[in-house]
Amino acid sequence: MTSQSDGCPASVSANSQKILSIIKWWIKQIEQNKNRPVLDLSASSIQKLDPSFTCSEDTHTLILDRNHIMKLDHLERSPGLQQLSVASNRLVRMMGVSRLTELRVLNLPNNSIGYIEGCQ
C-alpha cells in the first residue's frame, strides 16, 4: 500500500482525511492551550473527550460549547476546574461532576441532560 505525503495510506478517502485533519487540529489546539487558565475548545467538532484528557493545574475554565458531545466523562481528572461550559451540545449524561470540588460555574443550556452524577 502506498502512502501519501501526509503519512496516510492512499486508500484513505477524502472524508477520512478531513476527519483526520480535524483530529490533528484539535490535538494541536489542546497542546497549545494546555497550560493556559482558560481552555476554549468551542466549535471544534468534538464528540467526546478522550479518557486521558486532563486540564493542567493552571486551567480554571474549560469551554466546550457548540460541539457534538453526548456524554461527558472523566471530569474528575481535572479537579481544579472552577468553570465548565458545555452549552449547545447534545449532552444527555455527565459523570465525575461531583468530584469537581472547586467548580463554581456550570453552564449547560441547550442540551438534553437526563443524568448528572452526584446531582439529584
PDB file of C-alpha atoms in Angstrom:
ATOM      1  CA  MET A   1       0.000   0.000   0.000  1.00  0.00           C
ATOM      2  CA  THR A   2       1.457   3.382  -0.940  1.00  0.00           C
ATOM      3  CA  SER A   3       1.455   6.375   1.376  1.00  0.00           C
ATOM      4  CA  GLN A   4       0.680   9.984   0.643  1.00  0.00           C
ATOM      5  CA  SER A   5       2.870  12.871   1.788  1.00  0.00           C
ATOM      6  CA  ASP A   6       0.795  13.244   4.982  1.00  0.00           C
ATOM      7  CA  GLY A   7       1.550   9.662   6.017  1.00  0.00           C
ATOM      8  CA  CYS A   8      -1.953   8.361   5.287  1.00  0.00           C
ATOM      9  CA  PRO A   9      -2.447   5.312   3.059  1.00  0.00           C
ATOM     10  CA  ALA A  10      -3.505   6.198  -0.474  1.00  0.00           C
ATOM     11  CA  SER A  11      -6.751   4.267   0.033  1.00  0.00           C
ATOM     12  CA  VAL A  12      -7.976   6.640   2.734  1.00  0.00           C
ATOM     13  CA  SER A  13     -10.982   8.502   1.416  1.00  0.00           C
ATOM     14  CA  ALA A  14     -11.200  12.283   1.232  1.00  0.00           C
ATOM     15  CA  ASN A  15     -13.798  12.213   4.002  1.00  0.00           C
ATOM     16  CA  SER A  16     -11.495  10.220   6.262  1.00  0.00           C
ATOM     17  CA  GLN A  17      -8.665  12.617   5.500  1.00  0.00           C
ATOM     18  CA  LYS A  18     -10.884  15.530   6.524  1.00  0.00           C
ATOM     19  CA  ILE A  19     -11.707  13.794   9.812  1.00  0.00           C
ATOM     20  CA  LEU A  20      -8.010  13.098  10.396  1.00  0.00           C
ATOM     21  CA  SER A  21      -7.129  16.738   9.764  1.00  0.00           C
ATOM     22  CA  ILE A  22      -9.802  17.856  12.263  1.00  0.00           C
ATOM     23  CA  ILE A  23      -8.431  15.445  14.871  1.00  0.00           C
ATOM     24  CA  LYS A  24      -4.873  16.670  14.262  1.00  0.00           C
ATOM     25  CA  TRP A  25      -6.058  20.284  14.554  1.00  0.00           C
ATOM     26  CA  TRP A  26      -7.932  19.511  17.770  1.00  0.00           C
ATOM     27  CA  ILE A  27      -4.886  17.811  19.340  1.00  0.00           C
ATOM     28  CA  LYS A  28      -2.720  20.788  18.341  1.00  0.00           C
ATOM     29  CA  GLN A  29      -5.230  23.184  19.976  1.00  0.00           C
ATOM     30  CA  ILE A  30      -5.176  21.189  23.204  1.00  0.00           C
ATOM     31  CA  GLU A  31      -1.378  21.100  23.277  1.00  0.00           C
ATOM     32  CA  GLN A  32      -1.083  24.831  22.573  1.00  0.00           C
ATOM     33  CA  ASN A  33      -3.653  25.797  25.213  1.00  0.00           C
ATOM     34  CA  LYS A  34      -2.965  23.121  27.803  1.00  0.00           C
ATOM     35  CA  ASN A  35      -1.240  25.374  30.340  1.00  0.00           C
ATOM     36  CA  ARG A  36      -3.496  28.393  29.994  1.00  0.00           C
ATOM     37  CA  PRO A  37      -6.080  29.402  32.589  1.00  0.00           C
ATOM     38  CA  VAL A  38      -8.894  29.203  30.001  1.00  0.00           C
ATOM     39  CA  LEU A  39      -9.076  26.239  27.637  1.00  0.00           C
ATOM     40  CA  ASP A  40     -11.596  27.093  24.911  1.00  0.00           C
ATOM     41  CA  LEU A  41     -12.415  24.195  22.580  1.00  0.00           C
ATOM     42  CA  SER A  42     -15.691  25.663  21.313  1.00  0.00           C
ATOM     43  CA  ALA A  43     -16.960  24.614  17.882  1.00  0.00           C
ATOM     44  CA  SER A  44     -14.205  22.006  17.448  1.00  0.00           C
ATOM     45  CA  SER A  45     -16.473  19.151  16.267  1.00  0.00           C
ATOM     46  CA  ILE A  46     -15.723  17.222  19.461  1.00  0.00           C
ATOM     47  CA  GLN A  47     -17.956  14.196  20.048  1.00  0.00           C
ATOM     48  CA  LYS A  48     -16.367  13.039  23.304  1.00  0.00           C
ATOM     49  CA  LEU A  49     -13.346  13.716  25.456  1.00  0.00           C
ATOM     50  CA  ASP A  50     -10.585  11.150  25.337  1.00  0.00           C
ATOM     51  CA  PRO A  51     -10.342   9.192  28.635  1.00  0.00           C
ATOM     52  CA  SER A  52      -6.796  10.525  29.063  1.00  0.00           C
ATOM     53  CA  PHE A  53      -7.891  14.169  28.677  1.00  0.00           C
ATOM     54  CA  THR A  54      -6.871  16.411  31.570  1.00  0.00           C
ATOM     55  CA  CYS A  55      -6.544  20.133  32.070  1.00  0.00           C
ATOM     56  CA  SER A  56      -3.353  21.491  33.578  1.00  0.00           C
ATOM     57  CA  GLU A  57      -3.369  22.598  37.200  1.00  0.00           C
ATOM     58  CA  ASP A  58      -3.369  26.203  35.928  1.00  0.00           C
ATOM     59  CA  THR A  59      -6.562  25.762  33.901  1.00  0.00           C
ATOM     60  CA  HIS A  60      -9.593  27.026  35.820  1.00  0.00           C
ATOM     61  CA  THR A  61     -12.066  27.342  32.919  1.00  0.00           C
ATOM     62  CA  LEU A  62     -12.956  24.725  30.291  1.00  0.00           C
ATOM     63  CA  ILE A  63     -15.264  25.761  27.441  1.00  0.00           C
ATOM     64  CA  LEU A  64     -16.694  23.019  25.227  1.00  0.00           C
ATOM     65  CA  ASP A  65     -19.615  24.966  23.723  1.00  0.00           C
ATOM     66  CA  ARG A  66     -21.112  24.216  20.287  1.00  0.00           C
ATOM     67  CA  ASN A  67     -19.701  20.712  19.789  1.00  0.00           C
ATOM     68  CA  HIS A  68     -21.424  17.327  19.413  1.00  0.00           C
ATOM     69  CA  ILE A  69     -20.822  15.922  22.897  1.00  0.00           C
ATOM     70  CA  MET A  70     -23.467  13.463  24.128  1.00  0.00           C
ATOM     71  CA  LYS A  71     -21.763  12.108  27.245  1.00  0.00           C
ATOM     72  CA  LEU A  72     -19.129  13.879  29.319  1.00  0.00           C
ATOM     73  CA  ASP A  73     -16.886  11.556  31.346  1.00  0.00           C
ATOM     74  CA  HIS A  74     -13.582  11.716  33.186  1.00  0.00           C
ATOM     75  CA  LEU A  75     -14.053  15.234  34.544  1.00  0.00           C
ATOM     76  CA  GLU A  76     -12.521  14.146  37.842  1.00  0.00           C
ATOM     77  CA  ARG A  77      -9.126  14.170  36.099  1.00  0.00           C
ATOM     78  CA  SER A  78      -9.276  17.993  36.127  1.00  0.00           C
ATOM     79  CA  PRO A  79     -10.117  18.704  39.785  1.00  0.00           C
ATOM     80  CA  GLY A  80      -9.025  22.364  39.658  1.00  0.00           C
ATOM     81  CA  LEU A  81     -11.777  23.416  37.267  1.00  0.00           C
ATOM     82  CA  GLN A  82     -13.778  26.340  38.599  1.00  0.00           C
ATOM     83  CA  GLN A  83     -15.896  26.981  35.496  1.00  0.00           C
ATOM     84  CA  LEU A  84     -17.204  24.468  32.979  1.00  0.00           C
ATOM     85  CA  SER A  85     -19.313  25.385  29.973  1.00  0.00           C
ATOM     86  CA  VAL A  86     -20.803  22.702  27.722  1.00  0.00           C
ATOM     87  CA  ALA A  87     -23.577  24.804  26.166  1.00  0.00           C
ATOM     88  CA  SER A  88     -25.242  23.841  22.883  1.00  0.00           C
ATOM     89  CA  ASN A  89     -24.129  20.241  22.607  1.00  0.00           C
ATOM     90  CA  ARG A  90     -26.131  17.005  22.549  1.00  0.00           C
ATOM     91  CA  LEU A  91     -25.372  16.278  26.179  1.00  0.00           C
ATOM     92  CA  VAL A  92     -27.575  13.706  27.918  1.00  0.00           C
ATOM     93  CA  ARG A  93     -25.208  12.440  30.631  1.00  0.00           C
ATOM     94  CA  MET A  94     -22.351  13.803  32.782  1.00  0.00           C
ATOM     95  CA  MET A  95     -20.054  11.773  35.011  1.00  0.00           C
ATOM     96  CA  GLY A  96     -17.483  12.985  37.532  1.00  0.00           C
ATOM     97  CA  VAL A  97     -19.015  16.409  38.194  1.00  0.00           C
ATOM     98  CA  SER A  98     -19.489  15.698  41.905  1.00  0.00           C
ATOM     99  CA  ARG A  99     -15.709  15.280  42.271  1.00  0.00           C
ATOM    100  CA  LEU A 100     -15.006  18.784  40.933  1.00  0.00           C
ATOM    101  CA  THR A 101     -14.819  20.368  44.372  1.00  0.00           C
ATOM    102  CA  GLU A 102     -13.570  23.728  43.043  1.00  0.00           C
ATOM    103  CA  LEU A 103     -16.379  24.045  40.462  1.00  0.00           C
ATOM    104  CA  ARG A 104     -18.351  27.277  40.908  1.00  0.00           C
ATOM    105  CA  VAL A 105     -19.981  27.748  37.486  1.00  0.00           C
ATOM    106  CA  LEU A 106     -21.614  25.003  35.415  1.00  0.00           C
ATOM    107  CA  ASN A 107     -23.106  26.269  32.138  1.00  0.00           C
ATOM    108  CA  LEU A 108     -25.313  23.697  30.365  1.00  0.00           C
ATOM    109  CA  PRO A 109     -28.035  25.429  28.278  1.00  0.00           C
ATOM    110  CA  ASN A 110     -29.309  23.904  25.043  1.00  0.00           C
ATOM    111  CA  ASN A 111     -28.711  20.246  25.904  1.00  0.00           C
ATOM    112  CA  SER A 112     -30.972  17.299  26.732  1.00  0.00           C
ATOM    113  CA  ILE A 113     -29.478  16.297  30.059  1.00  0.00           C
ATOM    114  CA  GLY A 114     -31.104  13.331  31.740  1.00  0.00           C
ATOM    115  CA  TYR A 115     -28.417  12.456  34.291  1.00  0.00           C
ATOM    116  CA  ILE A 116     -25.634  14.253  36.163  1.00  0.00           C
ATOM    117  CA  GLU A 117     -23.686  12.013  38.516  1.00  0.00           C
ATOM    118  CA  GLY A 118     -23.834  13.368  42.065  1.00  0.00           C
ATOM    119  CA  CYS A 119     -26.847  15.643  41.435  1.00  0.00           C
ATOM    120  CA  GLN A 120     -30.304  14.559  42.409  1.00  0.00           C
TER     121      GLN A 120
END
